[in-house]
C-alpha atoms as a PDB file:
ATOM      1  CA  MET A   1       0.093  -0.043   0.002  1.00  0.00           C
ATOM      2  CA  VAL A   2       1.402   3.424  -1.065  1.00  0.00           C
ATOM      3  CA  ILE A   3       0.641   6.516   0.969  1.00  0.00           C
ATOM      4  CA  ASN A   4       1.188   9.699  -0.809  1.00  0.00           C
ATOM      5  CA  ILE A   5       1.338  12.832   1.321  1.00  0.00           C
ATOM      6  CA  ARG A   6       1.087  16.071  -0.266  1.00  0.00           C
ATOM      7  CA  THR A   7       1.179  19.514   1.293  1.00  0.00           C
ATOM      8  CA  ILE A   8      -0.151  22.590  -0.038  1.00  0.00           C
ATOM      9  CA  LYS A   9       1.524  25.797   0.968  1.00  0.00           C
ATOM     10  CA  VAL A  10       2.374  24.582   4.286  1.00  0.00           C
ATOM     11  CA  LYS A  11       5.499  22.918   5.687  1.00  0.00           C
ATOM     12  CA  VAL A  12       5.011  20.135   8.157  1.00  0.00           C
ATOM     13  CA  PRO A  13       7.608  18.240  10.309  1.00  0.00           C
ATOM     14  CA  ASN A  14       8.756  14.722   9.464  1.00  0.00           C
ATOM     15  CA  SER A  15       7.201  13.583  12.819  1.00  0.00           C
ATOM     16  CA  LEU A  16       3.904  14.485  11.531  1.00  0.00           C
ATOM     17  CA  LEU A  17       4.273  12.587   8.241  1.00  0.00           C
ATOM     18  CA  ASP A  18       5.510   9.517  10.326  1.00  0.00           C
ATOM     19  CA  TYR A  19       2.342   9.986  12.516  1.00  0.00           C
ATOM     20  CA  ILE A  20       0.061  10.016   9.299  1.00  0.00           C
ATOM     21  CA  ASN A  21       1.674   6.836   7.830  1.00  0.00           C
ATOM     22  CA  GLU A  22       1.279   5.090  11.120  1.00  0.00           C
ATOM     23  CA  LYS A  23      -2.238   5.977  11.606  1.00  0.00           C
ATOM     24  CA  LEU A  24      -3.146   5.049   7.929  1.00  0.00           C
ATOM     25  CA  ALA A  25      -1.343   1.726   7.897  1.00  0.00           C
ATOM     26  CA  LYS A  26      -4.187   0.302  10.217  1.00  0.00           C
ATOM     27  CA  SER A  27      -6.561   0.934   7.327  1.00  0.00           C
ATOM     28  CA  HIS A  28      -4.870  -1.702   5.231  1.00  0.00           C
ATOM     29  CA  LYS A  29      -5.911  -4.232   7.949  1.00  0.00           C
ATOM     30  CA  ILE A  30      -9.544  -3.167   7.724  1.00  0.00           C
ATOM     31  CA  PHE A  31      -9.490  -3.359   3.728  1.00  0.00           C
ATOM     32  CA  PRO A  32      -6.656  -5.129   2.310  1.00  0.00           C
ATOM     33  CA  ASN A  33      -7.429  -4.161  -1.294  1.00  0.00           C
ATOM     34  CA  ILE A  34      -6.339  -0.639  -0.838  1.00  0.00           C
ATOM     35  CA  ASN A  35      -3.391   0.087  -3.312  1.00  0.00           C
ATOM     36  CA  GLU A  36      -2.931   3.779  -2.649  1.00  0.00           C
ATOM     37  CA  ILE A  37      -4.015   6.423  -0.223  1.00  0.00           C
ATOM     38  CA  GLU A  38      -3.640  10.259  -0.990  1.00  0.00           C
ATOM     39  CA  VAL A  39      -3.355  12.801   1.797  1.00  0.00           C
ATOM     40  CA  PHE A  40      -3.712  16.436   1.102  1.00  0.00           C
ATOM     41  CA  LEU A  41      -2.459  18.976   4.023  1.00  0.00           C
ATOM     42  CA  SER A  42      -3.147  22.548   3.915  1.00  0.00           C
ATOM     43  CA  ARG A  43      -3.545  25.513   6.070  1.00  0.00           C
ATOM     44  CA  GLU A  44      -5.678  28.611   5.956  1.00  0.00           C
ATOM     45  CA  LYS A  45      -5.189  31.265   8.662  1.00  0.00           C
ATOM     46  CA  TYR A  46      -5.561  29.356  11.917  1.00  0.00           C
ATOM     47  CA  LEU A  47      -7.171  26.235  10.505  1.00  0.00           C
ATOM     48  CA  TYR A  48      -5.498  23.208   9.376  1.00  0.00           C
ATOM     49  CA  PHE A  49      -7.073  21.008   6.686  1.00  0.00           C
ATOM     50  CA  VAL A  50      -6.604  17.245   6.137  1.00  0.00           C
ATOM     51  CA  GLU A  51      -8.049  15.548   3.030  1.00  0.00           C
ATOM     52  CA  ILE A  52      -7.845  11.750   2.647  1.00  0.00           C
ATOM     53  CA  VAL A  53      -8.806  10.025  -0.841  1.00  0.00           C
ATOM     54  CA  ILE A  54      -8.837   6.360  -1.112  1.00  0.00           C
ATOM     55  CA  ASN A  55      -9.694   4.598  -4.452  1.00  0.00           C
ATOM     56  CA  LEU A  56     -11.180   1.313  -4.076  1.00  0.00           C
ATOM     57  CA  LEU A  57     -12.436  -0.746  -6.917  1.00  0.00           C
ATOM     58  CA  GLY A  58     -15.234   1.523  -8.473  1.00  0.00           C
ATOM     59  CA  VAL A  59     -15.504   3.574  -5.230  1.00  0.00           C
ATOM     60  CA  THR A  60     -13.733   6.670  -4.112  1.00  0.00           C
ATOM     61  CA  LEU A  61     -13.742   7.445  -0.363  1.00  0.00           C
ATOM     62  CA  LYS A  62     -12.978  11.175   0.306  1.00  0.00           C
ATOM     63  CA  VAL A  63     -12.749  12.719   3.776  1.00  0.00           C
ATOM     64  CA  LYS A  64     -12.040  16.481   4.775  1.00  0.00           C
ATOM     65  CA  LYS A  65     -11.502  17.469   8.245  1.00  0.00           C
ATOM     66  CA  LYS A  66     -10.348  20.761   9.690  1.00  0.00           C
ATOM     67  CA  SER A  67      -8.952  21.696  13.047  1.00  0.00           C
ATOM     68  CA  THR A  68      -6.793  24.092  15.013  1.00  0.00           C
ATOM     69  CA  ASP A  69      -3.898  21.585  14.810  1.00  0.00           C
ATOM     70  CA  PHE A  70      -2.689  19.029  12.353  1.00  0.00           C
ATOM     71  CA  HIS A  71      -2.672  16.084  14.799  1.00  0.00           C
ATOM     72  CA  SER A  72      -6.214  16.428  15.859  1.00  0.00           C
ATOM     73  CA  ALA A  73      -7.422  16.966  12.000  1.00  0.00           C
ATOM     74  CA  VAL A  74      -5.484  13.915  11.082  1.00  0.00           C
ATOM     75  CA  ASP A  75      -7.154  11.756  13.993  1.00  0.00           C
ATOM     76  CA  MET A  76     -10.494  12.872  13.013  1.00  0.00           C
ATOM     77  CA  ALA A  77      -9.948  12.228   9.279  1.00  0.00           C
ATOM     78  CA  VAL A  78      -8.439   8.753  10.006  1.00  0.00           C
ATOM     79  CA  ASP A  79     -11.256   7.986  12.341  1.00  0.00           C
ATOM     80  CA  LYS A  80     -13.959   8.766   9.621  1.00  0.00           C
ATOM     81  CA  VAL A  81     -11.972   6.826   6.907  1.00  0.00           C
ATOM     82  CA  GLU A  82     -11.842   3.790   9.042  1.00  0.00           C
ATOM     83  CA  LEU A  83     -15.818   4.070   9.498  1.00  0.00           C
ATOM     84  CA  GLN A  84     -16.153   4.481   5.753  1.00  0.00           C
ATOM     85  CA  LEU A  85     -14.023   1.534   4.957  1.00  0.00           C
ATOM     86  CA  LEU A  86     -15.810  -0.655   7.494  1.00  0.00           C
ATOM     87  CA  LYS A  87     -19.120   0.385   5.959  1.00  0.00           C
ATOM     88  CA  GLU A  88     -17.666  -0.465   2.488  1.00  0.00           C
ATOM     89  CA  LYS A  89     -16.628  -3.873   3.803  1.00  0.00           C
ATOM     90  CA  GLU A  90     -20.076  -4.592   4.919  1.00  0.00           C
ATOM     91  CA  LYS A  91     -21.599  -3.432   1.691  1.00  0.00           C
ATOM     92  CA  ILE A  92     -19.235  -5.993  -0.264  1.00  0.00           C
ATOM     93  CA  LYS A  93     -20.015  -8.882   2.165  1.00  0.00           C
ATOM     94  CA  GLY A  94     -23.676  -8.473   1.483  1.00  0.00           C
ATOM     95  CA  HIS A  95     -23.387  -7.434  -2.072  1.00  0.00           C
ATOM     96  CA  ARG A  96     -24.031  -9.841  -5.009  1.00  0.00           C
ATOM     97  CA  LYS A  97     -21.018  -8.588  -6.654  1.00  0.00           C
ATOM     98  CA  ALA A  98     -18.765  -9.429  -3.780  1.00  0.00           C
ATOM     99  CA  GLU A  99     -17.151 -12.405  -5.726  1.00  0.00           C
ATOM    100  CA  LYS A 100     -15.460  -9.755  -7.800  1.00  0.00           C
ATOM    101  CA  TYR A 101     -13.616  -8.329  -4.725  1.00  0.00           C
ATOM    102  CA  LEU A 102     -13.028 -11.733  -3.382  1.00  0.00           C
ATOM    103  CA  LEU A 103     -11.174 -12.903  -6.621  1.00  0.00           C
ATOM    104  CA  LEU A 104      -9.238  -9.817  -6.427  1.00  0.00           C
ATOM    105  CA  GLU A 105      -7.849 -10.693  -3.005  1.00  0.00           C
ATOM    106  CA  GLU A 106      -6.698 -14.011  -4.287  1.00  0.00           C
ATOM    107  CA  LYS A 107      -5.335 -12.797  -7.503  1.00  0.00           C
ATOM    108  CA  SER A 108      -2.993  -9.941  -8.642  1.00  0.00           C
ATOM    109  CA  PHE A 109      -4.593  -6.918 -10.265  1.00  0.00           C
ATOM    110  CA  GLN A 110      -4.423  -7.356 -13.939  1.00  0.00           C
ATOM    111  CA  SER A 111      -5.937  -4.332 -15.678  1.00  0.00           C
ATOM    112  CA  PRO A 112      -8.459  -1.750 -15.154  1.00  0.00           C
ATOM    113  CA  ALA A 113     -10.224  -2.360 -18.335  1.00  0.00           C
ATOM    114  CA  GLU A 114     -11.180  -5.907 -17.041  1.00  0.00           C
ATOM    115  CA  SER A 115     -12.499  -5.064 -13.618  1.00  0.00           C
ATOM    116  CA  VAL A 116     -14.134  -1.665 -14.443  1.00  0.00           C
ATOM    117  CA  ASP A 117     -17.720  -1.392 -15.740  1.00  0.00           C
ATOM    118  CA  LEU A 118     -16.908   1.186 -18.478  1.00  0.00           C
ATOM    119  CA  LYS A 119     -19.899   3.231 -19.947  1.00  0.00           C
ATOM    120  CA  LYS A 120     -19.496   4.790 -23.216  1.00  0.00           C
ATOM    121  CA  ARG A 121     -21.108   7.817 -24.773  1.00  0.00           C
ATOM    122  CA  LYS A 122     -20.551  10.058 -27.633  1.00  0.00           C
ATOM    123  CA  PHE A 123     -19.761  13.680 -27.198  1.00  0.00           C
ATOM    124  CA  ILE A 124     -19.441  16.417 -29.527  1.00  0.00           C
ATOM    125  CA  PRO A 125     -17.390  19.456 -27.941  1.00  0.00           C
ATOM    126  CA  GLU A 126     -18.538  22.824 -28.216  1.00  0.00           C
ATOM    127  CA  ILE A 127     -16.427  25.569 -30.020  1.00  0.00           C
ATOM    128  CA  LEU A 128     -15.355  28.109 -27.371  1.00  0.00           C
ATOM    129  CA  SER A 129     -12.593  30.557 -26.623  1.00  0.00           C
ATOM    130  CA  VAL A 130     -10.584  29.772 -23.532  1.00  0.00           C
ATOM    131  CA  ASN A 131     -12.132  32.606 -21.623  1.00  0.00           C
ATOM    132  CA  GLU A 132     -15.654  31.214 -22.545  1.00  0.00           C
ATOM    133  CA  ALA A 133     -14.803  27.761 -21.490  1.00  0.00           C
ATOM    134  CA  LEU A 134     -13.385  28.985 -18.153  1.00  0.00           C
ATOM    135  CA  GLU A 135     -16.603  30.913 -17.707  1.00  0.00           C
ATOM    136  CA  SER A 136     -18.639  27.848 -18.313  1.00  0.00           C
ATOM    137  CA  LEU A 137     -16.626  25.781 -15.949  1.00  0.00           C
ATOM    138  CA  THR A 138     -17.025  28.289 -12.994  1.00  0.00           C
ATOM    139  CA  GLU A 139     -20.630  28.867 -13.717  1.00  0.00           C
ATOM    140  CA  ASN A 140     -21.683  25.223 -13.820  1.00  0.00           C
ATOM    141  CA  ASP A 141     -19.141  24.014 -11.294  1.00  0.00           C
ATOM    142  CA  TYR A 142     -17.561  21.389 -13.443  1.00  0.00           C
ATOM    143  CA  ALA A 143     -14.385  19.719 -12.337  1.00  0.00           C
ATOM    144  CA  PHE A 144     -13.372  19.856 -16.306  1.00  0.00           C
ATOM    145  CA  LEU A 145     -14.714  20.902 -19.438  1.00  0.00           C
ATOM    146  CA  VAL A 146     -13.705  19.472 -22.900  1.00  0.00           C
ATOM    147  CA  PHE A 147     -14.056  21.918 -25.802  1.00  0.00           C
ATOM    148  CA  THR A 148     -12.738  22.927 -29.296  1.00  0.00           C
ATOM    149  CA  ASN A 149     -10.621  25.920 -28.955  1.00  0.00           C
ATOM    150  CA  SER A 150     -11.891  28.758 -31.330  1.00  0.00           C
ATOM    151  CA  GLN A 151      -8.508  30.217 -31.622  1.00  0.00           C
ATOM    152  CA  ASN A 152      -6.547  27.325 -32.749  1.00  0.00           C
ATOM    153  CA  ASN A 153      -9.315  24.785 -33.652  1.00  0.00           C
ATOM    154  CA  LYS A 154      -7.573  22.287 -31.213  1.00  0.00           C
ATOM    155  CA  LEU A 155      -9.486  19.813 -28.856  1.00  0.00           C
ATOM    156  CA  SER A 156      -8.818  21.212 -25.388  1.00  0.00           C
ATOM    157  CA  VAL A 157      -9.607  20.579 -21.654  1.00  0.00           C
ATOM    158  CA  ILE A 158      -9.864  23.079 -18.929  1.00  0.00           C
ATOM    159  CA  HIS A 159      -9.904  21.995 -15.514  1.00  0.00           C
ATOM    160  CA  LYS A 160      -9.747  23.075 -11.720  1.00  0.00           C
ATOM    161  CA  LYS A 161      -6.546  22.372 -10.059  1.00  0.00           C
ATOM    162  CA  TYR A 162      -6.542  21.232  -6.406  1.00  0.00           C
ATOM    163  CA  ASP A 163      -4.486  24.487  -5.399  1.00  0.00           C
ATOM    164  CA  SER A 164      -7.332  26.817  -6.522  1.00  0.00           C
ATOM    165  CA  GLY A 165      -6.001  27.470  -9.905  1.00  0.00           C
ATOM    166  CA  TYR A 166      -7.113  26.265 -13.315  1.00  0.00           C
ATOM    167  CA  GLY A 167      -5.222  24.167 -15.967  1.00  0.00           C
ATOM    168  CA  LEU A 168      -5.550  24.068 -19.685  1.00  0.00           C
ATOM    169  CA  ILE A 169      -4.696  20.890 -21.727  1.00  0.00           C
ATOM    170  CA  GLU A 170      -4.498  21.134 -25.600  1.00  0.00           C
ATOM    171  CA  ILE A 171      -4.603  17.954 -27.248  1.00  0.00           C
ATOM    172  CA  GLU A 172      -2.239  17.508 -30.210  1.00  0.00           C
ATOM    173  CA  LYS A 173      -2.720  14.887 -33.034  1.00  0.00           C
ATOM    174  CA  ARG A 174      -0.296  11.933 -32.837  1.00  0.00           C
ATOM    175  CA  ARG A 175       2.382  12.254 -35.619  1.00  0.00           C
ATOM    176  CA  SER A 176       3.130   9.012 -37.826  1.00  0.00           C
ATOM    177  CA  SER A 177       6.552   8.150 -37.869  1.00  0.00           C
END
């Protein structure tokens, strides 16, 4: 199990990082199929924020907690994550698709395409300028927006970044060699 800890505009001591690793190591005992846990640490004025994101098979568990110090915020977030993991484990036990999870415990993970139910739909992107796309993204509170850039006629994606900014991805066609 990999635990990725990211800090956003704040420096934290190594002792806190060790504390987080120690607390989250217990969650692997509750739910052994966890491959990766992401932890985001940030601070705004006098409040410390801890966000924990765990991707299970088809389910994303996300917890945000805040407190006046990192240790108590971490404790609250880890307690909430453990409760969510226990609930998810109970769902799996009683669910008809539990066989899929049990097989994954016995076998190694092969490929996302084999284990994920992928739904497809056709999409024709609108032709927008970057400013119009940004406006549409913020008005509709989307995480991302796919559009055709009116300035260069390229397929583009504008998205919200975690650190309260925006990103623009322009998709190039692959050149044949």
